[in-house]
mmCIF file of C-alpha atoms and ligand atoms in Angstrom:
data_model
loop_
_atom_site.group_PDB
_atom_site.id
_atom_site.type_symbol
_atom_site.label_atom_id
_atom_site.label_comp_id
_atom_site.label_asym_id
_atom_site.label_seq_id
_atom_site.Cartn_x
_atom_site.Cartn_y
_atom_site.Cartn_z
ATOM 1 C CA UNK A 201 101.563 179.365 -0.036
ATOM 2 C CA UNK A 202 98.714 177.623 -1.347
ATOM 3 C CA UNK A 203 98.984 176.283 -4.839
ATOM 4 C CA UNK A 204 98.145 174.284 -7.772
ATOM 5 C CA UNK A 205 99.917 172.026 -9.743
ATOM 6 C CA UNK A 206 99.203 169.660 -12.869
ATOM 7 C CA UNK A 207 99.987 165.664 -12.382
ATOM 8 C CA UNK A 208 99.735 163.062 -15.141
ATOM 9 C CA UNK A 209 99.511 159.367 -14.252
ATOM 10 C CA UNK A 210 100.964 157.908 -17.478
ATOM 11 C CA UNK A 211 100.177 155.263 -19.703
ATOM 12 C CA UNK A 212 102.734 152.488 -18.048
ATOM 13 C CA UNK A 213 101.503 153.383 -14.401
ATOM 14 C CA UNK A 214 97.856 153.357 -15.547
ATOM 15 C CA UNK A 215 98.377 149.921 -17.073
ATOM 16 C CA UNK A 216 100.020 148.706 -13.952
ATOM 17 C CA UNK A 217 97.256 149.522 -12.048
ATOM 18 C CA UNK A 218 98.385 151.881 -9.226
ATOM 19 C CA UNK A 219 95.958 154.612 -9.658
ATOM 20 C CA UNK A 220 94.574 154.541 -6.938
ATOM 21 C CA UNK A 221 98.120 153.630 -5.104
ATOM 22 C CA UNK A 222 99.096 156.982 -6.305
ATOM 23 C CA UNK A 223 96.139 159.104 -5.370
ATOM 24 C CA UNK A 224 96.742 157.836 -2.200
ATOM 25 C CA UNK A 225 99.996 159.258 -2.037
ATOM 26 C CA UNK A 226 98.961 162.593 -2.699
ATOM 27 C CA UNK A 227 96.439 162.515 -0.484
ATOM 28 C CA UNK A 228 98.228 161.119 2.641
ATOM 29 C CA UNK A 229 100.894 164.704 1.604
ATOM 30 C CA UNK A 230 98.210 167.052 2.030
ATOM 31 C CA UNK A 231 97.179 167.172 -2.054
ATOM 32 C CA UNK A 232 94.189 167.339 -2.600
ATOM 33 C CA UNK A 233 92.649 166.072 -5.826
ATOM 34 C CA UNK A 234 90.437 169.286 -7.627
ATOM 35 C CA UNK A 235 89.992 168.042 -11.019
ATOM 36 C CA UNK A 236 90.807 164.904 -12.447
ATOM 37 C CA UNK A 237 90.035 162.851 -15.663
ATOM 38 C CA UNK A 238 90.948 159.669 -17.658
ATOM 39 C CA UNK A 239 91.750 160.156 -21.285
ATOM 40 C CA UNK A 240 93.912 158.700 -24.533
ATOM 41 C CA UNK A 241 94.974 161.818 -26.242
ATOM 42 C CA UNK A 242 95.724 162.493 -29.223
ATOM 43 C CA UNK A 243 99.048 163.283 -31.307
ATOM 44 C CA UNK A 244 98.314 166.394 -31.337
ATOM 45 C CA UNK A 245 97.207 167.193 -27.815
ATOM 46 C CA UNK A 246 100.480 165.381 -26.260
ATOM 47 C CA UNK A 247 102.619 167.354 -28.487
ATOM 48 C CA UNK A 248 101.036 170.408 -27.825
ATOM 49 C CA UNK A 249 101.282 169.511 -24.037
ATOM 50 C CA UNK A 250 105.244 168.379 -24.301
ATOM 51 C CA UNK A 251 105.581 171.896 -26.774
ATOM 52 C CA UNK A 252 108.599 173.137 -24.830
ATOM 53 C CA UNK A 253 110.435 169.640 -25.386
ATOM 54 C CA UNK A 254 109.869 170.209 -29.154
ATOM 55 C CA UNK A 255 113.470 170.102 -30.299
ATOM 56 C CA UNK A 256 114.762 167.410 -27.593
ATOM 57 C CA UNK A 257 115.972 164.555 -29.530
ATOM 58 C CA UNK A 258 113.488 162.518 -26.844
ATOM 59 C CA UNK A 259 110.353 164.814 -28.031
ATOM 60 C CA UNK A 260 109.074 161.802 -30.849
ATOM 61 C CA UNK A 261 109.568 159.263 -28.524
ATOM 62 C CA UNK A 262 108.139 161.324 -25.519
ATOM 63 C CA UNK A 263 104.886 162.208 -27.346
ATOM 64 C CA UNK A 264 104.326 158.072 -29.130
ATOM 65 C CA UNK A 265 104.923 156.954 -25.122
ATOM 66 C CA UNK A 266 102.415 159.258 -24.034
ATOM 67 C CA UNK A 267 99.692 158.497 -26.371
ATOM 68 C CA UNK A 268 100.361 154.784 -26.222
ATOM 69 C CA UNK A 269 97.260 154.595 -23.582
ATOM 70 C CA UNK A 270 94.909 156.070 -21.573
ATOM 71 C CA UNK A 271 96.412 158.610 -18.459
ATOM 72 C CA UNK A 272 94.885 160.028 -15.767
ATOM 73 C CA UNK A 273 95.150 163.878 -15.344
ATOM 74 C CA UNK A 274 94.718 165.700 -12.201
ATOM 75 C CA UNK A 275 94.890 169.515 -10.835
ATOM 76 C CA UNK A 276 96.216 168.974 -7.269
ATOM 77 C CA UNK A 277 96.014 171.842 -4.635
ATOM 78 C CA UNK A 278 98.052 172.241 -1.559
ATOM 79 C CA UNK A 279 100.645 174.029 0.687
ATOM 80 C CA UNK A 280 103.891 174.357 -1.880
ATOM 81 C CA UNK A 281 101.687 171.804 -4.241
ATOM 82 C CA UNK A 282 104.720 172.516 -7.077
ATOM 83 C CA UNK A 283 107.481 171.303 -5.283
ATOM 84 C CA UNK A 284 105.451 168.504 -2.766
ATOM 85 C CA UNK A 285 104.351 166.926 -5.749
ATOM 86 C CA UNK A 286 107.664 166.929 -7.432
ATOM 87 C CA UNK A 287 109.319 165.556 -3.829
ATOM 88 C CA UNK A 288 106.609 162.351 -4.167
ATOM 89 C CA UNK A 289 107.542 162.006 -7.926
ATOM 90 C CA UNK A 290 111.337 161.516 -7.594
ATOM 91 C CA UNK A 291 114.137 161.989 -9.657
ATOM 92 C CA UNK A 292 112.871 162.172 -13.649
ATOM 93 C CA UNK A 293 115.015 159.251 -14.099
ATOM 94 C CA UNK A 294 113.886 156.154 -11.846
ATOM 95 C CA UNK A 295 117.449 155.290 -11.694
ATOM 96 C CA UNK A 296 117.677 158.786 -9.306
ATOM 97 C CA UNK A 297 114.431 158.813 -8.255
ATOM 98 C CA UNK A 298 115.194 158.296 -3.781
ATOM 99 C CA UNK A 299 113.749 155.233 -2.454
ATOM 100 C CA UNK A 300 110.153 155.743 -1.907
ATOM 101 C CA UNK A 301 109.087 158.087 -4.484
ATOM 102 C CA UNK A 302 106.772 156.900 -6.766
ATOM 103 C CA UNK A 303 109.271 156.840 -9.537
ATOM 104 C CA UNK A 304 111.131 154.539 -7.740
ATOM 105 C CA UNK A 305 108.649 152.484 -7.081
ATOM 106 C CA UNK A 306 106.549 152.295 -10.218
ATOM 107 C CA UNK A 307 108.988 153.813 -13.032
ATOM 108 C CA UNK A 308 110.829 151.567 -14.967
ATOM 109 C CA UNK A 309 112.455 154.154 -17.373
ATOM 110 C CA UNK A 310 113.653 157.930 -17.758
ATOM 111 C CA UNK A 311 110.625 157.254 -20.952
ATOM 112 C CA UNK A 312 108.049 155.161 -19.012
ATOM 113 C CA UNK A 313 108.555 157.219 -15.641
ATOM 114 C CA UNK A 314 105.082 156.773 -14.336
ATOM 115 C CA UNK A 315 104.158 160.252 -13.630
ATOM 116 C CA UNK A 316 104.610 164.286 -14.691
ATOM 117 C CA UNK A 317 104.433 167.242 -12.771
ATOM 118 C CA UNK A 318 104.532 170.759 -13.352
ATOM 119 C CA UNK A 319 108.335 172.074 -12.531
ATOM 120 C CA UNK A 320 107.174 175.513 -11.734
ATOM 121 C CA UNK A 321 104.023 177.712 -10.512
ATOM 122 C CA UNK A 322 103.861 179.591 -13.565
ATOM 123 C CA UNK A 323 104.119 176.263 -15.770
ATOM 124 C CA UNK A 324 101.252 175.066 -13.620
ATOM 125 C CA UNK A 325 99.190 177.554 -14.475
ATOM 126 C CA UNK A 326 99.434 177.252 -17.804
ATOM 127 C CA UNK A 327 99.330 173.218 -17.790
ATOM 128 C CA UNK A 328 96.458 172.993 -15.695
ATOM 129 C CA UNK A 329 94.811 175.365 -18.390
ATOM 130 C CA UNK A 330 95.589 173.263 -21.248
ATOM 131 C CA UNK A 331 93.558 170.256 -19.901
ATOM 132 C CA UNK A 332 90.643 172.058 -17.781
ATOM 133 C CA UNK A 333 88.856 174.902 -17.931
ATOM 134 C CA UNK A 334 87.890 176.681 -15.431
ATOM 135 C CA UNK A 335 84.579 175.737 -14.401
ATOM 136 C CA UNK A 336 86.004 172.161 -14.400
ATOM 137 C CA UNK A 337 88.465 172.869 -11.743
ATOM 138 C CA UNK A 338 86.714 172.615 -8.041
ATOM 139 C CA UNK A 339 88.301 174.960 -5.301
ATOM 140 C CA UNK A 340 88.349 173.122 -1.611
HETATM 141 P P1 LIG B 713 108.098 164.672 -17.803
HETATM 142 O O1 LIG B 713 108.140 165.252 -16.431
HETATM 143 O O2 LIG B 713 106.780 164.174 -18.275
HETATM 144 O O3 LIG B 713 108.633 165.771 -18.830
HETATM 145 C C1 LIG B 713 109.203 165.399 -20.079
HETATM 146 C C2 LIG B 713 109.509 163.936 -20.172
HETATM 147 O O4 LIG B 713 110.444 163.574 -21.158
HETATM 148 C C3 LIG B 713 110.119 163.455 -18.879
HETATM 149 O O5 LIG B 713 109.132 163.448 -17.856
HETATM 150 C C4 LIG B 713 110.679 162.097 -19.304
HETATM 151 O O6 LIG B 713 109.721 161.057 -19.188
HETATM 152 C C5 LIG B 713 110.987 162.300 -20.795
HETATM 153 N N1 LIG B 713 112.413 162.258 -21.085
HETATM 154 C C6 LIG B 713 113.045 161.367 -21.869
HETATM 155 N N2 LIG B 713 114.361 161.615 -21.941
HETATM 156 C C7 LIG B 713 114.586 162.708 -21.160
HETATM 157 C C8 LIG B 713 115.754 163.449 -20.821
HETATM 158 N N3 LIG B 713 116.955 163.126 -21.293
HETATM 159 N N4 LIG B 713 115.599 164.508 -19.982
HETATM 160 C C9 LIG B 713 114.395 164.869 -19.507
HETATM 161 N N5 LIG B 713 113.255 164.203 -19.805
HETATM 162 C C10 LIG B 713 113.351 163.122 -20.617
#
């Protein structure tokens, strides 16, 4: 089915410079990029974002990571966008993450893992929400 899904370049892939490296990676699946912005948040927008990781011993760590620099935010729409996205991602740890993903090629940590995607349609909804509204989100 066609779907949507939220993707977040984070703050160590943005400083490595493989923006673009990645977009091209979704493209070349089939993704196509239909909203998309650069921005540092804030405390309390990355721990809003990361709510359902609140009592993870990793949560503090998670949200300082994530608001340690600027990331790239995306809506990306495709066949099975949920789980394509998640199959160019890799394994949440790099260490798991099959050759050729971009975790495996850009991650360096199960922390600093380059990239998030939603892990379910109904999460995606709801992420993709929490950074765009509608009118900022272009059908194509
Ligand atoms: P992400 O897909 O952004 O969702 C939550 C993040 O928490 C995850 O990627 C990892 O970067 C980070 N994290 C740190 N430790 C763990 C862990 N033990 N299990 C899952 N996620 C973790």
């Amino acid at each position: 089915a066609l779907e949507r899904t939220l993707s977040i370049i984070k703050p160590d892939a943005v400083a490595k410079n493989v923006i673009g490296e990645i977009y091209t990676r979704f493209e070349k699946a089939g993704l196509k990029v239909v909203a998309s912005k650069m921005k540092h948040l804030s405390k309390q927008e990355a721990e809003g974002f990361y709510a359902v990781h609140r009592e993870r011993p990793f949560f503090a760590a998670l949200v300082e990571f994530m608001i340690s620099g600027p990331v790239v935010i995306q809506a990306l729409q495709g066949e099975n966008a949920v789980l394509k996205h998640r199959e160019l991602m890799g394994a949440t740890n790099p260490k798991d993450a099959a050759p050729g993903t971009i975790r495996a090629d850009f991650a360096d940590s199960i922390d600093a893992n380059a990239v998030h995607g939603s892990d379910s349609l109904e999460n995606a909804a709801i992420e993709i929400a929490y950074f765009f509204p509608g009118t900022d989100v272009y059908a194509r």
